[in-house]
Coordinates of C-alpha atoms and ligand atoms in Angstrom, one line a residue:
X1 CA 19.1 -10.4 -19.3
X2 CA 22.5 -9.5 -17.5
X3 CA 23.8 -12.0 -15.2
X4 CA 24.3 -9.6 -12.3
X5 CA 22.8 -6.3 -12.5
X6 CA 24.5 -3.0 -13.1
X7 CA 23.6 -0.2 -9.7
X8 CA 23.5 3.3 -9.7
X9 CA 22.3 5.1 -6.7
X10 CA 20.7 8.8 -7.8
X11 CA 19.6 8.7 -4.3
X12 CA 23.0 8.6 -3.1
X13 CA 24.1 12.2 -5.2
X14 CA 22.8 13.8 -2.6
X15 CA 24.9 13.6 -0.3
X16 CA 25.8 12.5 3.4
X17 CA 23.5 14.6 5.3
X18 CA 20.6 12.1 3.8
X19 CA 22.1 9.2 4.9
X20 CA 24.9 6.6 6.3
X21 CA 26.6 4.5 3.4
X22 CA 26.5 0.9 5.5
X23 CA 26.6 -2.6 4.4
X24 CA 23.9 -4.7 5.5
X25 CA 24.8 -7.3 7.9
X26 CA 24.6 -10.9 6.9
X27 CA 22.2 -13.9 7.8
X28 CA 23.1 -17.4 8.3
X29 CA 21.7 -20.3 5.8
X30 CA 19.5 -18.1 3.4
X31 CA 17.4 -19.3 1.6
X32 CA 15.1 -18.5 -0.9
X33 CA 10.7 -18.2 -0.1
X34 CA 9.5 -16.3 -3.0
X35 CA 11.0 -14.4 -6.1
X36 CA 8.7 -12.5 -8.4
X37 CA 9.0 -13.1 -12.2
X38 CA 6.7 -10.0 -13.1
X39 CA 9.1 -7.7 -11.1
X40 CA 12.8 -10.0 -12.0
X41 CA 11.6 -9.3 -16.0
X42 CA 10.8 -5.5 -15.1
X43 CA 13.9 -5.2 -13.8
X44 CA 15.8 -7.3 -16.5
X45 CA 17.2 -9.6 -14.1
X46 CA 17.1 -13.6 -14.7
X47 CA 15.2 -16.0 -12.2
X48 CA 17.3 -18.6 -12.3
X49 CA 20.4 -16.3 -11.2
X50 CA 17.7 -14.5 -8.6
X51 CA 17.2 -18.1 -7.3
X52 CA 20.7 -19.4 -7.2
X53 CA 23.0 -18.8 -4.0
X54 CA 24.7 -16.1 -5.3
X55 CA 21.0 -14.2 -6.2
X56 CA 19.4 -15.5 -2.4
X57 CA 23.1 -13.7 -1.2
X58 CA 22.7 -10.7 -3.2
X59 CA 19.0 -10.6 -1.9
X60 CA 19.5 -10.9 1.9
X61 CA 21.9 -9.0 1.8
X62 CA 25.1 -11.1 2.4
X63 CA 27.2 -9.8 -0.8
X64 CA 27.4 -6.4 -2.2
X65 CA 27.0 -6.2 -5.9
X66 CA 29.6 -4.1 -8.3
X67 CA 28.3 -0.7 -7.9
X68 CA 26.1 -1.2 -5.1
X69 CA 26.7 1.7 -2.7
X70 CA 23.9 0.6 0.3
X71 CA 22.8 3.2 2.5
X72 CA 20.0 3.7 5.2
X73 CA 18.3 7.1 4.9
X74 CA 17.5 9.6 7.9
X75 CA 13.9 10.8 8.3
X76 CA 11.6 12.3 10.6
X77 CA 8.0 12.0 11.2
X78 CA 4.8 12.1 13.2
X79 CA 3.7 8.7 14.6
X80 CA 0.3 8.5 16.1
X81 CA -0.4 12.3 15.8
X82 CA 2.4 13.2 17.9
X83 CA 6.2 14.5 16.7
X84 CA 8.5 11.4 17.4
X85 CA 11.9 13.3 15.8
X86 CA 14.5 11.0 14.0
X87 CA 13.5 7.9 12.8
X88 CA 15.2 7.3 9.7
X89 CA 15.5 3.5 7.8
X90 CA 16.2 1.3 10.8
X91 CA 16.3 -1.7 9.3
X92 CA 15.9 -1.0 5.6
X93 CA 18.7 -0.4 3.2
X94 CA 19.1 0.6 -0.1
X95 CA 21.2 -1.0 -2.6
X96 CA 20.5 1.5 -5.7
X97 CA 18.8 1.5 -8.3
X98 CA 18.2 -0.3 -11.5
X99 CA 16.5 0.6 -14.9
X100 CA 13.6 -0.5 -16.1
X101 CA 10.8 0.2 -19.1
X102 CA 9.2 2.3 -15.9
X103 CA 12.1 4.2 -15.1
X104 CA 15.0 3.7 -12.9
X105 CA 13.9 1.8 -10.1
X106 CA 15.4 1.7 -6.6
X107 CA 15.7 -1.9 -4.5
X108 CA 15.5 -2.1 -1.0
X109 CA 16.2 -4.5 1.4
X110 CA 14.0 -4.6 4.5
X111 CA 15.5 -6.5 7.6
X112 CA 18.7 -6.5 6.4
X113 CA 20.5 -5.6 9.8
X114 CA 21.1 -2.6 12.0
X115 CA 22.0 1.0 11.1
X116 CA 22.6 4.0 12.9
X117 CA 18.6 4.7 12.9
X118 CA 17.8 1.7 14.2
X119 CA 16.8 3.0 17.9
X120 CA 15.5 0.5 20.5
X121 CA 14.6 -2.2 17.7
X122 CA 17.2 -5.1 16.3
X123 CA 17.6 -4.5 11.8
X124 CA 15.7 -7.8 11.2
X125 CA 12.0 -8.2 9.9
X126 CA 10.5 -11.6 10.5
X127 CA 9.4 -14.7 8.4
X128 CA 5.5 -13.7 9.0
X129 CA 5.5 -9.5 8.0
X130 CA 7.9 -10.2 5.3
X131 CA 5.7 -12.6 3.5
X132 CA 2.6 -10.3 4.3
X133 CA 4.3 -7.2 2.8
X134 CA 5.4 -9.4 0.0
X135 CA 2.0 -10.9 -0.9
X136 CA 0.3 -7.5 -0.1
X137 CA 2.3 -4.8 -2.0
X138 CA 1.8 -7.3 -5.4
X139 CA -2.4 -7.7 -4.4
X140 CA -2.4 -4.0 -4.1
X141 CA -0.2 -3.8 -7.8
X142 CA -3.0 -6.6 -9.2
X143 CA -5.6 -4.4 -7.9
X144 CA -4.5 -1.4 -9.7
X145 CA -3.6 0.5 -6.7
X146 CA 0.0 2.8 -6.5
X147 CA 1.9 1.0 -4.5
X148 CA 5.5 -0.3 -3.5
X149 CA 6.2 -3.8 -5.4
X150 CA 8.4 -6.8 -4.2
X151 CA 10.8 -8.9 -6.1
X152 CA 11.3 -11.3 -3.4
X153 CA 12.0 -12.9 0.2
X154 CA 14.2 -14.7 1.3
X155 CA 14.6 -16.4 4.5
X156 CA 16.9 -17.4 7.6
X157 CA 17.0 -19.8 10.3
X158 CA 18.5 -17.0 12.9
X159 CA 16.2 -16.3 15.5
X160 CA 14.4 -12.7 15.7
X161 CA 12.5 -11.8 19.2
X162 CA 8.8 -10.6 19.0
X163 CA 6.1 -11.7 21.4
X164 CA 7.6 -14.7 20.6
X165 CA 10.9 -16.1 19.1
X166 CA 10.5 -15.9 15.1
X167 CA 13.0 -16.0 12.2
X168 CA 14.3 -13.6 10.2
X169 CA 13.7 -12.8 6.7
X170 CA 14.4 -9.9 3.9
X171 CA 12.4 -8.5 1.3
X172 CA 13.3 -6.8 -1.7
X173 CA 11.1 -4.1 -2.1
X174 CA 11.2 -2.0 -5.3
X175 CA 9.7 1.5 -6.4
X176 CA 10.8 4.8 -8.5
X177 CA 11.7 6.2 -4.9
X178 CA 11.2 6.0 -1.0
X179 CA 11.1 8.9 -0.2
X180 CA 9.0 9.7 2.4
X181 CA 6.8 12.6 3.6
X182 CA 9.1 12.5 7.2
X183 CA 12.3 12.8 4.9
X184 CA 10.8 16.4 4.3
X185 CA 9.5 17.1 7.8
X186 CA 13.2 16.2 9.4
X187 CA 14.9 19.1 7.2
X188 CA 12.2 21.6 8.2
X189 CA 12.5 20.7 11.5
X190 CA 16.0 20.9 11.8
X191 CA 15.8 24.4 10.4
X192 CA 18.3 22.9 7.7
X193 CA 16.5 24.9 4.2
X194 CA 19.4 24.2 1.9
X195 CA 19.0 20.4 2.4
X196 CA 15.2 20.7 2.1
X197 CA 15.3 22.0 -0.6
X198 CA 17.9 20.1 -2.3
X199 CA 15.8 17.1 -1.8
X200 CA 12.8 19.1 -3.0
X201 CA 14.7 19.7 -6.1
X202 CA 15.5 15.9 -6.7
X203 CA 12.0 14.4 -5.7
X204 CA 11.0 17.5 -8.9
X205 CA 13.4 16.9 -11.0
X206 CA 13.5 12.8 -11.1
X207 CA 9.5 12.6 -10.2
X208 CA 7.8 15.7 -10.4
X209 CA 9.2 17.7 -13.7
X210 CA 6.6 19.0 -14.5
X211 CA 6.5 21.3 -11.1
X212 CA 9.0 23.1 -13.0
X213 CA 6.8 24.4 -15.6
X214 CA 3.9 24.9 -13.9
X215 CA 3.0 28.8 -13.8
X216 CA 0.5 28.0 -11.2
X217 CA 1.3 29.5 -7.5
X218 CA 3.4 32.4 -9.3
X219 CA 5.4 29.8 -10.6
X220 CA 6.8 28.4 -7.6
X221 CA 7.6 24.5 -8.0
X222 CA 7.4 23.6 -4.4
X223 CA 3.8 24.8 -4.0
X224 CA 3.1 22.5 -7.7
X225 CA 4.5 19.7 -5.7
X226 CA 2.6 19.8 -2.7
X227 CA -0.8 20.0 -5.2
X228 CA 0.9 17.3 -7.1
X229 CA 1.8 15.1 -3.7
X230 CA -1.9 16.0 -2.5
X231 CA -3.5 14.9 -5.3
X232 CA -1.8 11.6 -5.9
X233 CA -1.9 10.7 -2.4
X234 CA -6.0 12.0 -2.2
X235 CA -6.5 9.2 -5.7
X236 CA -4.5 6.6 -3.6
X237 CA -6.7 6.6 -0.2
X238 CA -9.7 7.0 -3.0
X239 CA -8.6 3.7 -4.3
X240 CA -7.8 1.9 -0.4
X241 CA -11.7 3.1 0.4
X242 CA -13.0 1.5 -2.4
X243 CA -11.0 -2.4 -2.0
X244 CA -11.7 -1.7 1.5
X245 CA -8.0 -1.5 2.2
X246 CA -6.6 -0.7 6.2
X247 CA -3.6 1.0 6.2
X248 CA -2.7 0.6 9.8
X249 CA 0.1 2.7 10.8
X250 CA -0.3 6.1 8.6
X251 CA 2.0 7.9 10.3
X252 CA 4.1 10.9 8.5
X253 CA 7.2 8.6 8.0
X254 CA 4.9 6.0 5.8
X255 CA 3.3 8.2 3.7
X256 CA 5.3 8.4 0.2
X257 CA 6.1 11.4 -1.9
X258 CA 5.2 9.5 -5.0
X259 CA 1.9 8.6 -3.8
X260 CA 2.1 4.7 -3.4
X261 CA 1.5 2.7 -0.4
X262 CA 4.2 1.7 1.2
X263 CA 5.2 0.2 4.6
X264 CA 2.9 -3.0 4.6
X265 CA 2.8 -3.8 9.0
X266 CA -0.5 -4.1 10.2
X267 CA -2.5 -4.2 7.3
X268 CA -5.9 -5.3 6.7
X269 CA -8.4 -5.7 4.2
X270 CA -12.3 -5.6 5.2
X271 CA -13.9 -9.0 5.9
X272 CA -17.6 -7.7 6.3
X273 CA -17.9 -4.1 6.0
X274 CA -17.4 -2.0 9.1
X275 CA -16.2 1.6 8.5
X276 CA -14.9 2.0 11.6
X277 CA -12.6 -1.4 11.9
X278 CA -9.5 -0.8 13.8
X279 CA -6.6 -3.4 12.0
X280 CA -4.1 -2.4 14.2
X281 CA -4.5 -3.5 17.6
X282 CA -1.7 -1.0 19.1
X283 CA -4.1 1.8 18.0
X284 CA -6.2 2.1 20.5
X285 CA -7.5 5.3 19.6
X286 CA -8.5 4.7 16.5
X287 CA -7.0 7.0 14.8
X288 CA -6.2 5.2 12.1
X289 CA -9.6 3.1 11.6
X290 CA -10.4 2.7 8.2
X291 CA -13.0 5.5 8.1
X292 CA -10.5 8.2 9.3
X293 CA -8.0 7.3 6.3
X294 CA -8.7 10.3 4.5
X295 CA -9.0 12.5 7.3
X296 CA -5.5 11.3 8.2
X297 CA -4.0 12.1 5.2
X298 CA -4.9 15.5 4.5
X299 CA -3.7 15.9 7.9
X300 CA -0.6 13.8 7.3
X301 CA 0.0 16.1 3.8
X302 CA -1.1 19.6 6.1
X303 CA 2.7 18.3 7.7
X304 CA 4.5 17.7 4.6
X305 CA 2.6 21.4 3.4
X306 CA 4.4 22.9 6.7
X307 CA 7.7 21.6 6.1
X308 CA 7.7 22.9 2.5
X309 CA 6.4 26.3 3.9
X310 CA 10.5 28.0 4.1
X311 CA 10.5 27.0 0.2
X312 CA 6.7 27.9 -0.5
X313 CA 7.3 31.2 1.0
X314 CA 3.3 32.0 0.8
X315 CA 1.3 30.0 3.4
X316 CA -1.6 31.0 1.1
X317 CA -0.1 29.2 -1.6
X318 CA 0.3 26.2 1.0
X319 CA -3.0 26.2 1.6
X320 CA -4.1 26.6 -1.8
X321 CA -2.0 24.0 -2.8
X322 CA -3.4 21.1 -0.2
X323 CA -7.1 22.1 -0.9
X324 CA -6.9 20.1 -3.7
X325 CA -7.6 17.5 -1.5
X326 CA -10.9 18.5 -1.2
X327 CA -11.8 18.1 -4.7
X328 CA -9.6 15.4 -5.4
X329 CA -10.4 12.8 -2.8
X330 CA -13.9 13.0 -3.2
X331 CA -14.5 13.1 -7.0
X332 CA -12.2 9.9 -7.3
X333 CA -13.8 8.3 -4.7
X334 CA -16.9 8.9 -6.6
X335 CA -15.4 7.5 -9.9
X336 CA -14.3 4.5 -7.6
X337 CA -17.6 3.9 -6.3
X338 CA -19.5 4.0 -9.5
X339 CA -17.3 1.8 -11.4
X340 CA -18.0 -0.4 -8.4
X341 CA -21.7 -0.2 -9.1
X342 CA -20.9 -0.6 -13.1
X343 CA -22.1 3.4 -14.1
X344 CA -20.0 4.9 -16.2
X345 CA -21.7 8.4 -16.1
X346 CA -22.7 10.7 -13.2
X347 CA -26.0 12.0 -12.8
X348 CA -28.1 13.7 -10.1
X349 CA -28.8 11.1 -7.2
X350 CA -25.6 8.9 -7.6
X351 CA -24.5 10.6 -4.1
X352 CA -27.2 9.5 -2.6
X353 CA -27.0 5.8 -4.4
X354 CA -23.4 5.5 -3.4
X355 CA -24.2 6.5 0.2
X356 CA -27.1 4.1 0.6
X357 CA -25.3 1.2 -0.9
X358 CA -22.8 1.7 2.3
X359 CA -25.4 2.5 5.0
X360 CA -26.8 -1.0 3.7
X361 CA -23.5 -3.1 3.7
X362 CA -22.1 -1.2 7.3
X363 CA -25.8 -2.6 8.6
X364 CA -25.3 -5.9 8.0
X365 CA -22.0 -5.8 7.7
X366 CA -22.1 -7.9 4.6
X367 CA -18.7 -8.8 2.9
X368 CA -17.3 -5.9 0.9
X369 CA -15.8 -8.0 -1.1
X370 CA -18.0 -10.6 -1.9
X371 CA -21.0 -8.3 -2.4
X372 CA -19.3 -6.9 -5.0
X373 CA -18.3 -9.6 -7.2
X374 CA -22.0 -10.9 -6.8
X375 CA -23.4 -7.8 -7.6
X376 CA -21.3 -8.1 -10.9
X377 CA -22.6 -11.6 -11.5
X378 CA -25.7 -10.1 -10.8
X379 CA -26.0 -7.4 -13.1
X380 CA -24.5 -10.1 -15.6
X381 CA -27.5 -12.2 -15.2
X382 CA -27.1 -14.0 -12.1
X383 CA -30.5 -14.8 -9.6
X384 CA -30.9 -12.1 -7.4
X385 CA -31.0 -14.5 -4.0
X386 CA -27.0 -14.8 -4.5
X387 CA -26.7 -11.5 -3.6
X388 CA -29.4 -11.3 -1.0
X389 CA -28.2 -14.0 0.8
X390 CA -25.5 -12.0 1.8
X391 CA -27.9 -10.2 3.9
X392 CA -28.6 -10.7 7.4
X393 CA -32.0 -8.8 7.1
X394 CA -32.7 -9.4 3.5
X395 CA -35.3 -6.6 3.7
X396 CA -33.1 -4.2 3.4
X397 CA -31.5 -5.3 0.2
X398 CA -35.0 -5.5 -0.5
X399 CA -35.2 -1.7 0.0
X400 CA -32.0 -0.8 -1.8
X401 CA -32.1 -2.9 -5.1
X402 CA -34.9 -0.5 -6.6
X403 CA -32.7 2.4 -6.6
X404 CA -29.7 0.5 -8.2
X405 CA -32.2 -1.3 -10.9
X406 CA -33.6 2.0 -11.9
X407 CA -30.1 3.7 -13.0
X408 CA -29.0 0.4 -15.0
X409 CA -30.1 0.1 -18.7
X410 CA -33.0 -2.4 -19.4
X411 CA -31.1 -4.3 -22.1
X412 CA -29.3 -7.4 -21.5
X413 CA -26.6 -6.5 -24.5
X414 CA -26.5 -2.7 -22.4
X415 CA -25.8 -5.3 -18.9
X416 CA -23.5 -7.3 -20.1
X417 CA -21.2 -5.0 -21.1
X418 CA -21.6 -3.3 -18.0
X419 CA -21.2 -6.7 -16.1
X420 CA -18.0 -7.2 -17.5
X421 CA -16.7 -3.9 -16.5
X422 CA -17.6 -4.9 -12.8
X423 CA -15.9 -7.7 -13.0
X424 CA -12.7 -5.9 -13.9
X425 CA -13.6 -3.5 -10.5
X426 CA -14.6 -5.6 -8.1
X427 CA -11.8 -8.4 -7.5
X428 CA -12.9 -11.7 -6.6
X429 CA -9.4 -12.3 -4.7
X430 CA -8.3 -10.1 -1.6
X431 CA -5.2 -11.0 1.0
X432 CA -7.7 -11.6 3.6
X433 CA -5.6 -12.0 6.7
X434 CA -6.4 -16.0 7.3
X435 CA -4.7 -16.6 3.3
X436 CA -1.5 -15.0 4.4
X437 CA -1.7 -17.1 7.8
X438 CA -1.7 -20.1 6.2
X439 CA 0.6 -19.2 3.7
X440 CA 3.1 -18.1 6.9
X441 CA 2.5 -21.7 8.5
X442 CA 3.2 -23.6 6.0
X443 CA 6.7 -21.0 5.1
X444 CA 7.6 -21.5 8.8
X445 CA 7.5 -25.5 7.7
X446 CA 9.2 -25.0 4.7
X447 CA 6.6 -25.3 2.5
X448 CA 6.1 -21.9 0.0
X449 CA 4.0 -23.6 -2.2
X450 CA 0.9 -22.1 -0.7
X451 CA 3.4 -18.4 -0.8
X452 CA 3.5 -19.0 -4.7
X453 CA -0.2 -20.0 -5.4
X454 CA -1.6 -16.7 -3.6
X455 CA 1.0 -14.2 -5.3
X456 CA -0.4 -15.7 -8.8
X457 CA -4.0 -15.5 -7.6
X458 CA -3.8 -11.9 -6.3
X459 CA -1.6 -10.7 -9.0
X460 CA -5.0 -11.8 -11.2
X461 CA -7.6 -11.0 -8.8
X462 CA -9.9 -9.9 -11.3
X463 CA -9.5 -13.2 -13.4
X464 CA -11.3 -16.9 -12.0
X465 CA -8.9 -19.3 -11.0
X466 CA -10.9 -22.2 -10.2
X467 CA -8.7 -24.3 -8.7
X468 CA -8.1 -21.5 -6.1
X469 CA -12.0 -21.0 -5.1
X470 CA -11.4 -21.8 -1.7
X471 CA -9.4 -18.6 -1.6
X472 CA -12.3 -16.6 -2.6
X473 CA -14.6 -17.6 0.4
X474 CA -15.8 -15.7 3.4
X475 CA -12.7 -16.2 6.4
X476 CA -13.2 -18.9 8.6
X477 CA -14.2 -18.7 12.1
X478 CA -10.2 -18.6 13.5
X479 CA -9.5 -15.7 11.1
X480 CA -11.2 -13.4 13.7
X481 CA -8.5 -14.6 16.6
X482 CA -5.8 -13.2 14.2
X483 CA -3.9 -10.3 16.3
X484 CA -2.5 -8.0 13.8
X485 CA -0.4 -5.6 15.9
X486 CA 2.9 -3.3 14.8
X487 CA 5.1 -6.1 16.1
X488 CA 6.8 -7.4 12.8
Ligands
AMP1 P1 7.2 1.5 11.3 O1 6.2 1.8 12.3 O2 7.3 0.0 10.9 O3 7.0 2.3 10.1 O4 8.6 1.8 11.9 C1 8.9 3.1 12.5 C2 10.4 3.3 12.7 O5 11.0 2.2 13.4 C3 11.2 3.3 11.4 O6 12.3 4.2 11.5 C4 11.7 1.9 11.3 O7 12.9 1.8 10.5 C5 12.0 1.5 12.7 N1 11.9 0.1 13.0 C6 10.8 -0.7 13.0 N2 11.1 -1.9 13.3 C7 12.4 -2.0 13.5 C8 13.4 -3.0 13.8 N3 13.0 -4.3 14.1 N4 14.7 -2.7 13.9 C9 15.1 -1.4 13.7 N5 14.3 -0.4 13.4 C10 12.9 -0.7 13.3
MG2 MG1 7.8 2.8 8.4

């Protein structure tokens, strides 16, 4: 464990046409809401430091650690379908990165002030979204879905203006890269090809290496990174369908190179199941309701797939490259869905199983994730009314179940085994919006007792914690007054 950790920043090497070397600008009175052990140990940095005044000032951003170079990155991006130009980190920055048994990682802090991409809005991220994306991006981690990871908030008493007045707060957010699909589209856009494809070449050489060997596409490493991109981003929307995970704001400048979720705003995971919920209410399209996530990101991958065009050379190769999509997304969905279900093989009709297990939960918009874990407690030897009183017309469960008994094995040694696989599927803990609101009311008092109970519980949402049932319950009756908007 080093005292203070020693920075690098690859991102940096690449010169000033990818960003604005800036120090972040300092908050009042900070003070600490959350650090995260598992990421402090990946990182190699010590808890106690991370927790003492000079870690909570590293953290927000108040003092620049030796060989800390921060910078806020310029990107470009389609929000809402529509071309919105520079964007760029507005109130991220970087610090650098740090090594780990994962690979160098890179820390970032969001809401750490103003920087020349910061447009119309003020640098600062508020006590409320940075607890969400905090507690979200380490559910999503516990849940075995790619994803940015957080080491920790901290908070301030300085006032931030949203609908209402708010404070401020910064987290630390940590993956390999953040490099976004919009850091490629503002290049192409630009007409700048030597900076595209300098950054093509780093996002290869530090992520993608083996793009370099690939003699697919004629041996052209920019078309093996798009197929590469597309598939990872194709397993990573297979895994949000099948937690029942709502992105929110999928625009171009949130989707990540590497394939992990990132940008945690209006976020939602399913309550009942309805496959077209809306979580953001400033969509009012639609477009990103939860049953057009895949359709949005083949389309949002068809814009990375033009900006790589002037390095693909062949738009047949493009094309090639992104219909690996349609294979991808639907054959890991499928995996997804019949771990859910506890069968480990394919066979003729499991289409059609899958299908009709959805048409029965979207009906009675029974809980996707309780269903699930009862199902698995079910299979396991459970009575059969716990599941079917999830039902508001318990005829059809009635309907379904024969279809789902018929593909299990008869044997209880043949179940059980199969039971405990579901259980390591189907988490019994989600961040269900009304958990992080009580977890923000009780930060906005002071109190981050209830911050630290629900990070331990969703990094372990597989496991019981029994002193934490309540947090495994259907939401309460308030939870549907809950406006989740892009406002954060
Ligand atoms: P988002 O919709 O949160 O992904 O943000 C889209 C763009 O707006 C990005 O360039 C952000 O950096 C920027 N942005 C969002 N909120 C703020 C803020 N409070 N201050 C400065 N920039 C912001
Ligand atoms: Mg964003």
């Amino acid at each position: 464990m080093t005292p203070t950790p020693v920075w690098r920043s690859s991102f940096s090497s690449l010169g000033p046409a990818f960003f604005t070397e800036l120090q972040p600008t300092p908050l009042p009175e900070p003070y600490l809401v959350s650090a995260n052990s598992a990421v402090a140990d990946q990182l190699g940095l010590d808890l106690n430091w991370l927790a003492s005044p000079a870690g909570i000032d590293a953290f927000t951003g108040n003092v620049v650690m030796p060989g800390s170079r921060p910078l806020a990155s310029v990107y470009s991006g389609h929000q809402f379908g529509v071309w919105a130009g520079q964007l760029g980190d507005g109130r991220a920055i970087l610090l650098g990165d740090l090594p780990s048994a994962d690979g160098r990682q890179e820390v970032q802090l969001k809401g750490s002030g103003l920087t020349p991409y910061s447009r119309m809005g003020d640098g600062r991220a508020v006590l409320r979204s940075s607890i969400r994306e905090y507690l979200c991006s380490e559910a999503m981690h516990g849940l075995g879905v790619p994803t940015t990871r957080a080491l920790c908030v901290t908070g301030s008493p300085q006032p931030v203006r949203r609908e209402e007045i708010e404070t401020a707060a910064v987290v630390a957010r940590v993956a390999p890269s953040f490099v976004r699909f919009g850091h490629f589209e503002h290049f192409a856009a630009r007409g700048q090809t030597a900076e595209l494809k300098q950054l093509a070449d780093f996002v290869i050489d530090g992520y993608y290496p083996q793009c370099r060997t690939s003699d697919r596409y004629h041996g052209n490493p920019y078309a093996a990174l798009l197929e590469a991109v597309t598939a990872r981003t194709a397993a990573m929307v297979a895994q949000w369908q099948a937690v029942g995970f709502c992105h929110g704001v999928m625009n171009t400048d949130n989707m990540s190179i590497l394939g992990l979720t990132i940008d945690y705003g209006p976020f939602q995971f399913l309550d009942g199941f309805d496959p077209g919920h809306i979580c953001n209410h400033s969509d009012e399209q639609g477009r990103y309701a939860f049953n057009r996530q895949p359709n949005v990101a083949y389309w949002n991958l068809f814009c990375l797939g033009q900006a790589l065009l002037p390095l693909i050379g062949e738009q047949d190769d493009a094309l090639a490259a992104l219909e690996t999509y349609k294979t991808v997304f639907p054959h890991e969905l499928q995996a997804c869905m019949l771990a859910k279900l506890g069968l480990t093989d394919a066979r003729e009709g499991d289409r059609e199983l899958i299908e009709n297990t959805l048409q029965l939960l979207a009906k009675n918009r029974t809980d996707f994730t309780i269903f699930w874990r009862r199902l698995s407690r079910f299979v396991e030897g459970a009575a059969v009314d716990t599941v079917r009183d999830l039902f508001l017309e318990p005829k059809d469960f009635d309907a379904w179940l024969p279809q789902y008994l018929d593909r299990l094995p008869g044997d209880r040694a043949a179940m059980t085994a199969i039971a405990a696989a579901m259980l390591r599927t189907n988490p019994k803990f989600i961040l269900r919006n009304h958990l992080a609101e009580i977890a923000i009311r009780q930060a906005k008092l002071k109190d981050f007792s209830e911050v630290e109970a629900l990070l331990a519980v969703l990094q372990a949402p597989f496991d019981e914690h029994p002193a934490h049932e309540d947090k495994a319950g259907f939401p309460p009756d308030w939870a549907s007054q809950i406006e989740i908007s892009c406002s954060s």
